[in-house]
Amino acid sequence: MKHDQKGAEMTTDETAPGGNKPGPLPFDTTKAHQARGYDYLLGGKDNYAADRAAADAWLKIDPGMAFTARANRAFLGRAVRFLATEAGIRQFLDIGTGIPTAGNTHEVAQAIAPESRVVYVDYDPIVLAHARALLDSSEAGATEYIDADLRDTGTILSRAANLLDFTKPVAVTLMSILHAIPDADDPHSIVAMLLDAVPSGSYLAISQFGEELMPAEAREALLGSTRRTSLQQYTSRTREQVARFFDGTDLVEPGLVPVEEWRLDPGAGGEGKSVYWCAVGRKR
Ligand SMILES: C[S@@+](CC[C@H](N)C(=O)[O-])C[C@H]1O[C@@H](n2cnc3c(N)ncnc32)[C@H](O)[C@@H]1O
């Protein structure tokens, strides 16, 4: 599929296998939602029986899933900290925000640079219901929330321009969201369109379920279980496929690694192995 400057075209039901319907997510408590299942794995309370049942089934297949969720959240914190300090970024476009929890992007960034501006994007009504917590900006900075589907990329970019100055560097963060975009919706074009919209010196940060990080049998069992229980369907991607999201950027050290290995704080680590690849790249 081709994405033009006006907006990424969205797939129809027929071309979105596994029921990943494009557009705002319905509020459905009979099926697991990604945002609510992740909240459960992180020990939150904004989840329903279907989310807990789905996540418990994943935990049976891979008891390390809760570690993966925590390690991913910790990576988000370290990446935003790096972006606000060493990279000097003051504008963030955080797509796939999730239910607010400890260490939201604006909190981490504004603790370092209060003037930071953060635009959040998610398409789940439960995240929208909690958006107030994300709008709690420092006085010097600003935050905004956009209720939109990542696949509606043109709309996100035009609405984000109300707060972000796209002539200055922006960090685009896509943490634990791209595996919810099926190949049929061409996630590489979506990421390329986001990178096209930001100037040189901008950053891209991604975490995504990694094909090689879980044995094939467990991965198939997990994806199969998700097909039966979840509204969103997931696509694991190889290290090479994840690396291609970063075309046109230079990866900062340590490159593309599992989330628990990216710029660990001294003395931290060794608690487990996640199933997510991650990297941070600087646009050339
Ligand atoms: C697992 S949560 C990750 C939250 C946060 N980024 C983190 O890493 O801690 C993924 C979020 O992406 C959102 N999401 C998934 N597909 C999306 C899409 N196509 N458009 C917008 N948001 C999406 C889900 O609703 C969910 O809130």
mmCIF file of C-alpha atoms and ligand atoms in Angstrom:
data_model
loop_
_atom_site.group_PDB
_atom_site.id
_atom_site.type_symbol
_atom_site.label_atom_id
_atom_site.label_comp_id
_atom_site.label_asym_id
_atom_site.label_seq_id
_atom_site.Cartn_x
_atom_site.Cartn_y
_atom_site.Cartn_z
ATOM 1 C CA MET A 1 0.000 0.000 0.000
ATOM 2 C CA LYS A 2 1.195 3.521 -0.754
ATOM 3 C CA HIS A 3 0.951 6.345 1.740
ATOM 4 C CA ASP A 4 0.768 9.854 0.380
ATOM 5 C CA GLN A 5 1.352 13.123 2.188
ATOM 6 C CA LYS A 6 -2.350 13.563 2.889
ATOM 7 C CA GLY A 7 -2.518 10.511 5.079
ATOM 8 C CA ALA A 8 -1.884 6.814 5.195
ATOM 9 C CA GLU A 9 -4.653 4.930 3.488
ATOM 10 C CA MET A 10 -6.323 2.488 5.855
ATOM 11 C CA THR A 11 -7.038 -1.118 5.036
ATOM 12 C CA THR A 12 -10.532 -2.504 4.838
ATOM 13 C CA ASP A 13 -11.719 -5.477 6.859
ATOM 14 C CA GLU A 14 -10.825 -7.817 4.019
ATOM 15 C CA THR A 15 -7.205 -6.697 3.894
ATOM 16 C CA ALA A 16 -6.663 -6.566 7.648
ATOM 17 C CA PRO A 17 -6.274 -10.208 8.649
ATOM 18 C CA GLY A 18 -7.081 -11.193 12.192
ATOM 19 C CA GLY A 19 -9.662 -8.503 12.787
ATOM 20 C CA ASN A 20 -7.323 -5.545 13.224
ATOM 21 C CA LYS A 21 -9.992 -3.123 12.117
ATOM 22 C CA PRO A 22 -8.622 0.315 11.330
ATOM 23 C CA GLY A 23 -10.145 3.360 13.006
ATOM 24 C CA PRO A 24 -11.114 4.105 16.594
ATOM 25 C CA LEU A 25 -11.224 0.956 18.682
ATOM 26 C CA PRO A 26 -14.676 0.022 19.996
ATOM 27 C CA PHE A 27 -15.096 -0.206 23.770
ATOM 28 C CA ASP A 28 -15.444 -3.972 24.175
ATOM 29 C CA THR A 29 -15.075 -5.713 27.508
ATOM 30 C CA THR A 30 -15.663 -9.197 26.063
ATOM 31 C CA LYS A 31 -12.356 -9.173 24.170
ATOM 32 C CA ALA A 32 -8.886 -8.358 25.455
ATOM 33 C CA HIS A 33 -7.488 -4.939 24.511
ATOM 34 C CA GLN A 34 -3.759 -4.349 24.179
ATOM 35 C CA ALA A 35 -3.784 -1.272 26.452
ATOM 36 C CA ARG A 36 -5.691 -3.067 29.214
ATOM 37 C CA GLY A 37 -3.716 -6.328 29.004
ATOM 38 C CA TYR A 38 -0.474 -4.348 29.261
ATOM 39 C CA ASP A 39 -1.912 -2.464 32.239
ATOM 40 C CA TYR A 40 -2.633 -5.852 33.892
ATOM 41 C CA LEU A 41 0.894 -7.118 33.212
ATOM 42 C CA LEU A 42 2.241 -3.923 34.796
ATOM 43 C CA GLY A 43 0.106 -4.479 37.906
ATOM 44 C CA GLY A 44 -2.508 -1.792 37.075
ATOM 45 C CA LYS A 45 -6.241 -1.820 37.788
ATOM 46 C CA ASP A 46 -7.689 -0.556 34.502
ATOM 47 C CA ASN A 47 -8.496 -3.944 33.020
ATOM 48 C CA TYR A 48 -11.402 -6.376 32.699
ATOM 49 C CA ALA A 49 -11.841 -10.154 33.074
ATOM 50 C CA ALA A 50 -11.221 -10.730 29.330
ATOM 51 C CA ASP A 51 -7.922 -8.808 29.514
ATOM 52 C CA ARG A 52 -6.785 -10.733 32.590
ATOM 53 C CA ALA A 53 -7.779 -14.095 31.086
ATOM 54 C CA ALA A 54 -5.872 -13.333 27.862
ATOM 55 C CA ALA A 55 -2.803 -12.109 29.718
ATOM 56 C CA ASP A 56 -2.902 -15.102 32.095
ATOM 57 C CA ALA A 57 -2.928 -17.384 29.034
ATOM 58 C CA TRP A 58 0.170 -15.554 27.684
ATOM 59 C CA LEU A 59 1.845 -15.921 31.076
ATOM 60 C CA LYS A 60 1.245 -19.668 30.960
ATOM 61 C CA ILE A 61 2.955 -19.807 27.579
ATOM 62 C CA ASP A 62 5.737 -17.388 28.542
ATOM 63 C CA PRO A 63 6.017 -16.569 32.260
ATOM 64 C CA GLY A 64 8.434 -13.810 31.224
ATOM 65 C CA MET A 65 5.698 -11.654 29.626
ATOM 66 C CA ALA A 66 5.285 -9.562 32.784
ATOM 67 C CA PHE A 67 9.042 -8.978 32.785
ATOM 68 C CA THR A 68 8.824 -7.940 29.123
ATOM 69 C CA ALA A 69 6.124 -5.379 29.972
ATOM 70 C CA ARG A 70 8.151 -3.934 32.846
ATOM 71 C CA ALA A 71 11.383 -3.940 30.859
ATOM 72 C CA ASN A 72 9.627 -2.179 27.983
ATOM 73 C CA ARG A 73 8.259 0.501 30.284
ATOM 74 C CA ALA A 74 11.715 0.970 31.785
ATOM 75 C CA PHE A 75 13.184 1.284 28.274
ATOM 76 C CA LEU A 76 10.619 4.013 27.524
ATOM 77 C CA GLY A 77 11.853 5.915 30.580
ATOM 78 C CA ARG A 78 15.541 5.542 29.699
ATOM 79 C CA ALA A 79 14.950 6.437 26.051
ATOM 80 C CA VAL A 80 12.999 9.604 26.897
ATOM 81 C CA ARG A 81 15.639 10.531 29.460
ATOM 82 C CA PHE A 82 18.363 10.087 26.822
ATOM 83 C CA LEU A 83 16.341 12.139 24.317
ATOM 84 C CA ALA A 84 15.752 15.005 26.761
ATOM 85 C CA THR A 85 19.335 15.094 28.080
ATOM 86 C CA GLU A 86 22.015 13.937 25.638
ATOM 87 C CA ALA A 87 19.950 14.533 22.490
ATOM 88 C CA GLY A 88 18.489 17.854 23.694
ATOM 89 C CA ILE A 89 15.011 17.038 22.351
ATOM 90 C CA ARG A 90 12.153 19.269 23.504
ATOM 91 C CA GLN A 91 9.320 17.938 21.333
ATOM 92 C CA PHE A 92 7.863 14.431 21.519
ATOM 93 C CA LEU A 93 5.241 12.622 19.454
ATOM 94 C CA ASP A 94 4.327 9.560 21.544
ATOM 95 C CA ILE A 95 2.113 7.231 19.485
ATOM 96 C CA GLY A 96 0.586 4.226 21.271
ATOM 97 C CA THR A 97 0.600 5.976 24.631
ATOM 98 C CA GLY A 98 -1.215 3.357 26.689
ATOM 99 C CA ILE A 99 -3.090 3.870 29.940
ATOM 100 C CA PRO A 100 -1.201 6.467 31.966
ATOM 101 C CA THR A 101 1.053 4.925 34.597
ATOM 102 C CA ALA A 102 4.255 5.835 36.379
ATOM 103 C CA GLY A 103 6.798 7.617 34.203
ATOM 104 C CA ASN A 104 4.678 8.924 31.334
ATOM 105 C CA THR A 105 6.691 10.570 28.569
ATOM 106 C CA HIS A 106 5.861 14.167 29.566
ATOM 107 C CA GLU A 107 6.734 13.484 33.202
ATOM 108 C CA VAL A 108 10.155 12.082 32.332
ATOM 109 C CA ALA A 109 10.902 14.788 29.747
ATOM 110 C CA GLN A 110 9.574 17.733 31.761
ATOM 111 C CA ALA A 111 11.449 16.617 34.889
ATOM 112 C CA ILE A 112 14.584 17.300 32.817
ATOM 113 C CA ALA A 113 13.334 20.149 30.597
ATOM 114 C CA PRO A 114 10.054 21.664 31.847
ATOM 115 C CA GLU A 115 9.503 23.421 28.513
ATOM 116 C CA SER A 116 9.119 20.057 26.704
ATOM 117 C CA ARG A 117 6.052 19.633 24.515
ATOM 118 C CA VAL A 118 4.466 16.214 24.188
ATOM 119 C CA VAL A 119 1.698 15.059 21.869
ATOM 120 C CA TYR A 120 0.169 11.723 22.837
ATOM 121 C CA VAL A 121 -1.752 9.522 20.401
ATOM 122 C CA ASP A 122 -3.798 6.384 21.035
ATOM 123 C CA TYR A 123 -6.974 4.881 19.560
ATOM 124 C CA ASP A 124 -8.297 3.012 22.586
ATOM 125 C CA PRO A 125 -11.274 4.640 24.369
ATOM 126 C CA ILE A 126 -9.877 3.612 27.763
ATOM 127 C CA VAL A 127 -6.743 5.667 27.117
ATOM 128 C CA LEU A 128 -8.915 8.604 26.030
ATOM 129 C CA ALA A 129 -10.879 8.242 29.292
ATOM 130 C CA HIS A 130 -7.626 8.650 31.226
ATOM 131 C CA ALA A 131 -6.188 11.381 29.014
ATOM 132 C CA ARG A 132 -6.599 14.022 31.720
ATOM 133 C CA ALA A 133 -3.567 12.526 33.524
ATOM 134 C CA LEU A 134 -1.540 13.104 30.365
ATOM 135 C CA LEU A 135 -2.608 16.740 30.085
ATOM 136 C CA ASP A 136 -1.140 17.540 33.466
ATOM 137 C CA SER A 137 1.750 19.482 31.908
ATOM 138 C CA SER A 138 4.351 21.639 33.587
ATOM 139 C CA GLU A 139 3.535 25.330 33.143
ATOM 140 C CA ALA A 140 6.522 25.957 30.913
ATOM 141 C CA GLY A 141 5.684 23.060 28.590
ATOM 142 C CA ALA A 142 2.536 21.671 27.038
ATOM 143 C CA THR A 143 0.870 18.340 26.308
ATOM 144 C CA GLU A 144 -1.890 17.357 23.922
ATOM 145 C CA TYR A 145 -3.842 14.158 23.348
ATOM 146 C CA ILE A 146 -5.016 12.958 19.937
ATOM 147 C CA ASP A 147 -7.562 10.148 19.711
ATOM 148 C CA ALA A 148 -6.465 8.533 16.439
ATOM 149 C CA ASP A 149 -5.272 5.373 14.748
ATOM 150 C CA LEU A 150 -1.570 5.235 13.836
ATOM 151 C CA ARG A 151 -2.670 4.130 10.366
ATOM 152 C CA ASP A 152 -4.367 7.509 9.970
ATOM 153 C CA THR A 153 -0.887 9.013 9.875
ATOM 154 C CA GLY A 154 -1.756 12.170 7.915
ATOM 155 C CA THR A 155 -4.400 13.182 10.452
ATOM 156 C CA ILE A 156 -1.980 12.604 13.339
ATOM 157 C CA LEU A 157 0.696 14.754 11.702
ATOM 158 C CA SER A 158 -1.634 17.624 10.882
ATOM 159 C CA ARG A 159 -3.194 17.654 14.359
ATOM 160 C CA ALA A 160 0.195 17.304 16.098
ATOM 161 C CA ALA A 161 1.359 20.415 14.218
ATOM 162 C CA ASN A 162 -0.976 22.469 16.448
ATOM 163 C CA LEU A 163 1.485 21.920 19.296
ATOM 164 C CA LEU A 164 4.738 20.750 17.719
ATOM 165 C CA ASP A 165 6.955 22.828 15.431
ATOM 166 C CA PHE A 166 7.902 20.420 12.661
ATOM 167 C CA THR A 167 10.749 22.687 11.516
ATOM 168 C CA LYS A 168 12.570 21.763 14.764
ATOM 169 C CA PRO A 169 13.666 18.280 15.901
ATOM 170 C CA VAL A 170 10.950 15.972 17.191
ATOM 171 C CA ALA A 171 11.320 12.564 18.841
ATOM 172 C CA VAL A 172 8.764 10.110 17.475
ATOM 173 C CA THR A 173 8.259 7.274 19.955
ATOM 174 C CA LEU A 174 6.458 4.073 18.948
ATOM 175 C CA MET A 175 6.774 1.871 22.015
ATOM 176 C CA SER A 176 5.126 -1.542 21.907
ATOM 177 C CA ILE A 177 2.658 -0.516 19.197
ATOM 178 C CA LEU A 178 4.025 -1.607 15.817
ATOM 179 C CA HIS A 179 3.344 -5.311 16.464
ATOM 180 C CA ALA A 180 -0.354 -4.318 16.546
ATOM 181 C CA ILE A 181 -0.029 -3.112 12.934
ATOM 182 C CA PRO A 182 -0.277 -6.056 10.521
ATOM 183 C CA ASP A 183 2.033 -6.279 7.501
ATOM 184 C CA ALA A 184 -1.053 -5.680 5.316
ATOM 185 C CA ASP A 185 -1.134 -2.112 6.694
ATOM 186 C CA ASP A 186 2.512 -1.594 5.739
ATOM 187 C CA PRO A 187 3.987 -0.342 9.035
ATOM 188 C CA HIS A 188 7.286 0.485 7.287
ATOM 189 C CA SER A 189 5.533 3.079 5.088
ATOM 190 C CA ILE A 190 3.782 4.510 8.134
ATOM 191 C CA VAL A 191 7.089 4.958 9.984
ATOM 192 C CA ALA A 192 8.716 6.390 6.824
ATOM 193 C CA MET A 193 5.913 8.934 6.560
ATOM 194 C CA LEU A 194 6.438 9.993 10.187
ATOM 195 C CA LEU A 195 10.186 10.337 9.607
ATOM 196 C CA ASP A 196 9.567 12.339 6.412
ATOM 197 C CA ALA A 197 7.569 14.854 8.441
ATOM 198 C CA VAL A 198 10.387 15.685 10.877
ATOM 199 C CA PRO A 199 13.677 17.486 10.169
ATOM 200 C CA SER A 200 17.192 16.103 10.274
ATOM 201 C CA GLY A 201 18.351 15.748 13.886
ATOM 202 C CA SER A 202 14.986 14.304 14.927
ATOM 203 C CA TYR A 203 14.819 10.897 16.624
ATOM 204 C CA LEU A 204 12.848 7.682 16.262
ATOM 205 C CA ALA A 205 12.453 5.258 19.191
ATOM 206 C CA ILE A 206 10.768 1.882 18.776
ATOM 207 C CA SER A 207 10.126 -1.277 20.743
ATOM 208 C CA GLN A 208 8.470 -4.261 19.046
ATOM 209 C CA PHE A 209 7.824 -7.989 19.690
ATOM 210 C CA GLY A 210 10.864 -9.772 18.235
ATOM 211 C CA GLU A 211 10.561 -12.927 16.178
ATOM 212 C CA GLU A 212 13.865 -14.438 17.322
ATOM 213 C CA LEU A 213 13.360 -13.618 20.994
ATOM 214 C CA MET A 214 10.774 -16.344 21.658
ATOM 215 C CA PRO A 215 11.037 -20.004 20.593
ATOM 216 C CA ALA A 216 8.857 -20.654 17.509
ATOM 217 C CA GLU A 217 6.493 -23.038 19.299
ATOM 218 C CA ALA A 218 5.767 -20.624 22.147
ATOM 219 C CA ARG A 219 5.410 -17.725 19.696
ATOM 220 C CA GLU A 220 2.840 -19.622 17.637
ATOM 221 C CA ALA A 221 0.956 -20.627 20.792
ATOM 222 C CA LEU A 222 0.923 -17.004 21.981
ATOM 223 C CA LEU A 223 -0.203 -15.543 18.674
ATOM 224 C CA GLY A 224 -2.809 -18.319 18.341
ATOM 225 C CA SER A 225 -4.166 -17.624 21.820
ATOM 226 C CA THR A 226 -4.350 -13.913 20.995
ATOM 227 C CA ARG A 227 -6.314 -14.656 17.827
ATOM 228 C CA ARG A 228 -8.999 -16.286 19.977
ATOM 229 C CA THR A 229 -9.126 -13.790 22.823
ATOM 230 C CA SER A 230 -8.047 -10.350 21.666
ATOM 231 C CA LEU A 231 -9.434 -7.479 19.674
ATOM 232 C CA GLN A 232 -5.994 -6.615 18.334
ATOM 233 C CA GLN A 233 -3.805 -9.141 16.575
ATOM 234 C CA TYR A 234 -0.032 -9.112 16.803
ATOM 235 C CA THR A 235 2.799 -9.612 14.342
ATOM 236 C CA SER A 236 6.250 -10.528 15.590
ATOM 237 C CA ARG A 237 9.088 -9.105 13.473
ATOM 238 C CA THR A 238 12.659 -10.171 12.886
ATOM 239 C CA ARG A 239 15.617 -8.085 13.916
ATOM 240 C CA GLU A 240 16.157 -7.221 10.240
ATOM 241 C CA GLN A 241 12.520 -6.107 9.829
ATOM 242 C CA VAL A 242 12.785 -3.928 12.925
ATOM 243 C CA ALA A 243 16.100 -2.479 11.673
ATOM 244 C CA ARG A 244 14.340 -1.418 8.457
ATOM 245 C CA PHE A 245 12.070 0.909 10.451
ATOM 246 C CA PHE A 246 15.231 2.923 11.103
ATOM 247 C CA ASP A 247 16.181 3.466 7.456
ATOM 248 C CA GLY A 248 17.473 7.038 7.088
ATOM 249 C CA THR A 249 18.647 7.235 10.712
ATOM 250 C CA ASP A 250 21.860 6.438 12.559
ATOM 251 C CA LEU A 251 21.258 4.201 15.556
ATOM 252 C CA VAL A 252 22.627 5.522 18.814
ATOM 253 C CA GLU A 253 24.646 3.132 20.984
ATOM 254 C CA PRO A 254 24.081 0.257 21.718
ATOM 255 C CA GLY A 255 22.077 -0.160 18.492
ATOM 256 C CA LEU A 256 19.225 -2.632 18.120
ATOM 257 C CA VAL A 257 19.023 -4.823 21.230
ATOM 258 C CA PRO A 258 16.438 -6.391 23.559
ATOM 259 C CA VAL A 259 14.760 -3.668 25.657
ATOM 260 C CA GLU A 260 16.393 -4.771 28.911
ATOM 261 C CA GLU A 261 19.849 -4.223 27.402
ATOM 262 C CA TRP A 262 19.434 -0.651 26.075
ATOM 263 C CA ARG A 263 21.600 1.799 28.074
ATOM 264 C CA LEU A 264 21.026 0.116 31.405
ATOM 265 C CA ASP A 265 21.715 2.166 34.489
ATOM 266 C CA PRO A 266 24.936 1.049 36.207
ATOM 267 C CA GLY A 267 24.324 -1.925 38.474
ATOM 268 C CA ALA A 268 20.889 -2.686 36.951
ATOM 269 C CA GLY A 269 19.867 -5.666 34.854
ATOM 270 C CA GLY A 270 20.118 -9.421 34.949
ATOM 271 C CA GLU A 271 16.501 -9.899 36.057
ATOM 272 C CA GLY A 272 15.273 -11.634 32.936
ATOM 273 C CA LYS A 273 15.035 -11.713 29.168
ATOM 274 C CA SER A 274 12.340 -9.821 27.296
ATOM 275 C CA VAL A 275 10.839 -10.628 23.898
ATOM 276 C CA TYR A 276 11.045 -7.042 22.561
ATOM 277 C CA TRP A 277 13.615 -5.521 20.238
ATOM 278 C CA CYS A 278 14.279 -1.816 20.587
ATOM 279 C CA ALA A 279 16.451 0.970 19.220
ATOM 280 C CA VAL A 280 16.747 4.742 19.029
ATOM 281 C CA GLY A 281 17.864 6.365 15.761
ATOM 282 C CA ARG A 282 18.805 9.937 14.803
ATOM 283 C CA LYS A 283 17.513 11.145 11.450
ATOM 284 C CA ARG A 284 20.318 12.052 9.049
HETATM 285 C C1 LIG B 1 1.262 -1.998 25.041
HETATM 286 S S1 LIG B 1 0.665 -0.366 25.022
HETATM 287 C C2 LIG B 1 2.187 0.539 25.166
HETATM 288 C C3 LIG B 1 2.086 1.791 26.013
HETATM 289 C C4 LIG B 1 3.372 2.614 26.067
HETATM 290 N N1 LIG B 1 3.763 3.074 24.743
HETATM 291 C C5 LIG B 1 4.515 1.820 26.651
HETATM 292 O O1 LIG B 1 5.360 1.316 25.884
HETATM 293 O O2 LIG B 1 4.597 1.687 27.878
HETATM 294 C C6 LIG B 1 0.314 -0.116 23.288
HETATM 295 C C7 LIG B 1 -0.681 0.992 23.014
HETATM 296 O O3 LIG B 1 -0.748 1.181 21.595
HETATM 297 C C8 LIG B 1 -2.094 1.448 21.263
HETATM 298 N N2 LIG B 1 -2.303 1.125 19.858
HETATM 299 C C9 LIG B 1 -2.235 -0.086 19.253
HETATM 300 N N3 LIG B 1 -2.501 0.013 17.949
HETATM 301 C C10 LIG B 1 -2.747 1.328 17.709
HETATM 302 C C11 LIG B 1 -3.088 2.055 16.542
HETATM 303 N N4 LIG B 1 -3.237 1.458 15.362
HETATM 304 N N5 LIG B 1 -3.259 3.392 16.647
HETATM 305 C C12 LIG B 1 -3.123 4.014 17.866
HETATM 306 N N6 LIG B 1 -2.809 3.367 19.002
HETATM 307 C C13 LIG B 1 -2.621 2.040 18.924
HETATM 308 C C14 LIG B 1 -2.896 0.567 22.188
HETATM 309 O O4 LIG B 1 -4.227 1.037 22.330
HETATM 310 C C15 LIG B 1 -2.098 0.665 23.470
HETATM 311 O O5 LIG B 1 -2.573 1.690 24.311
#
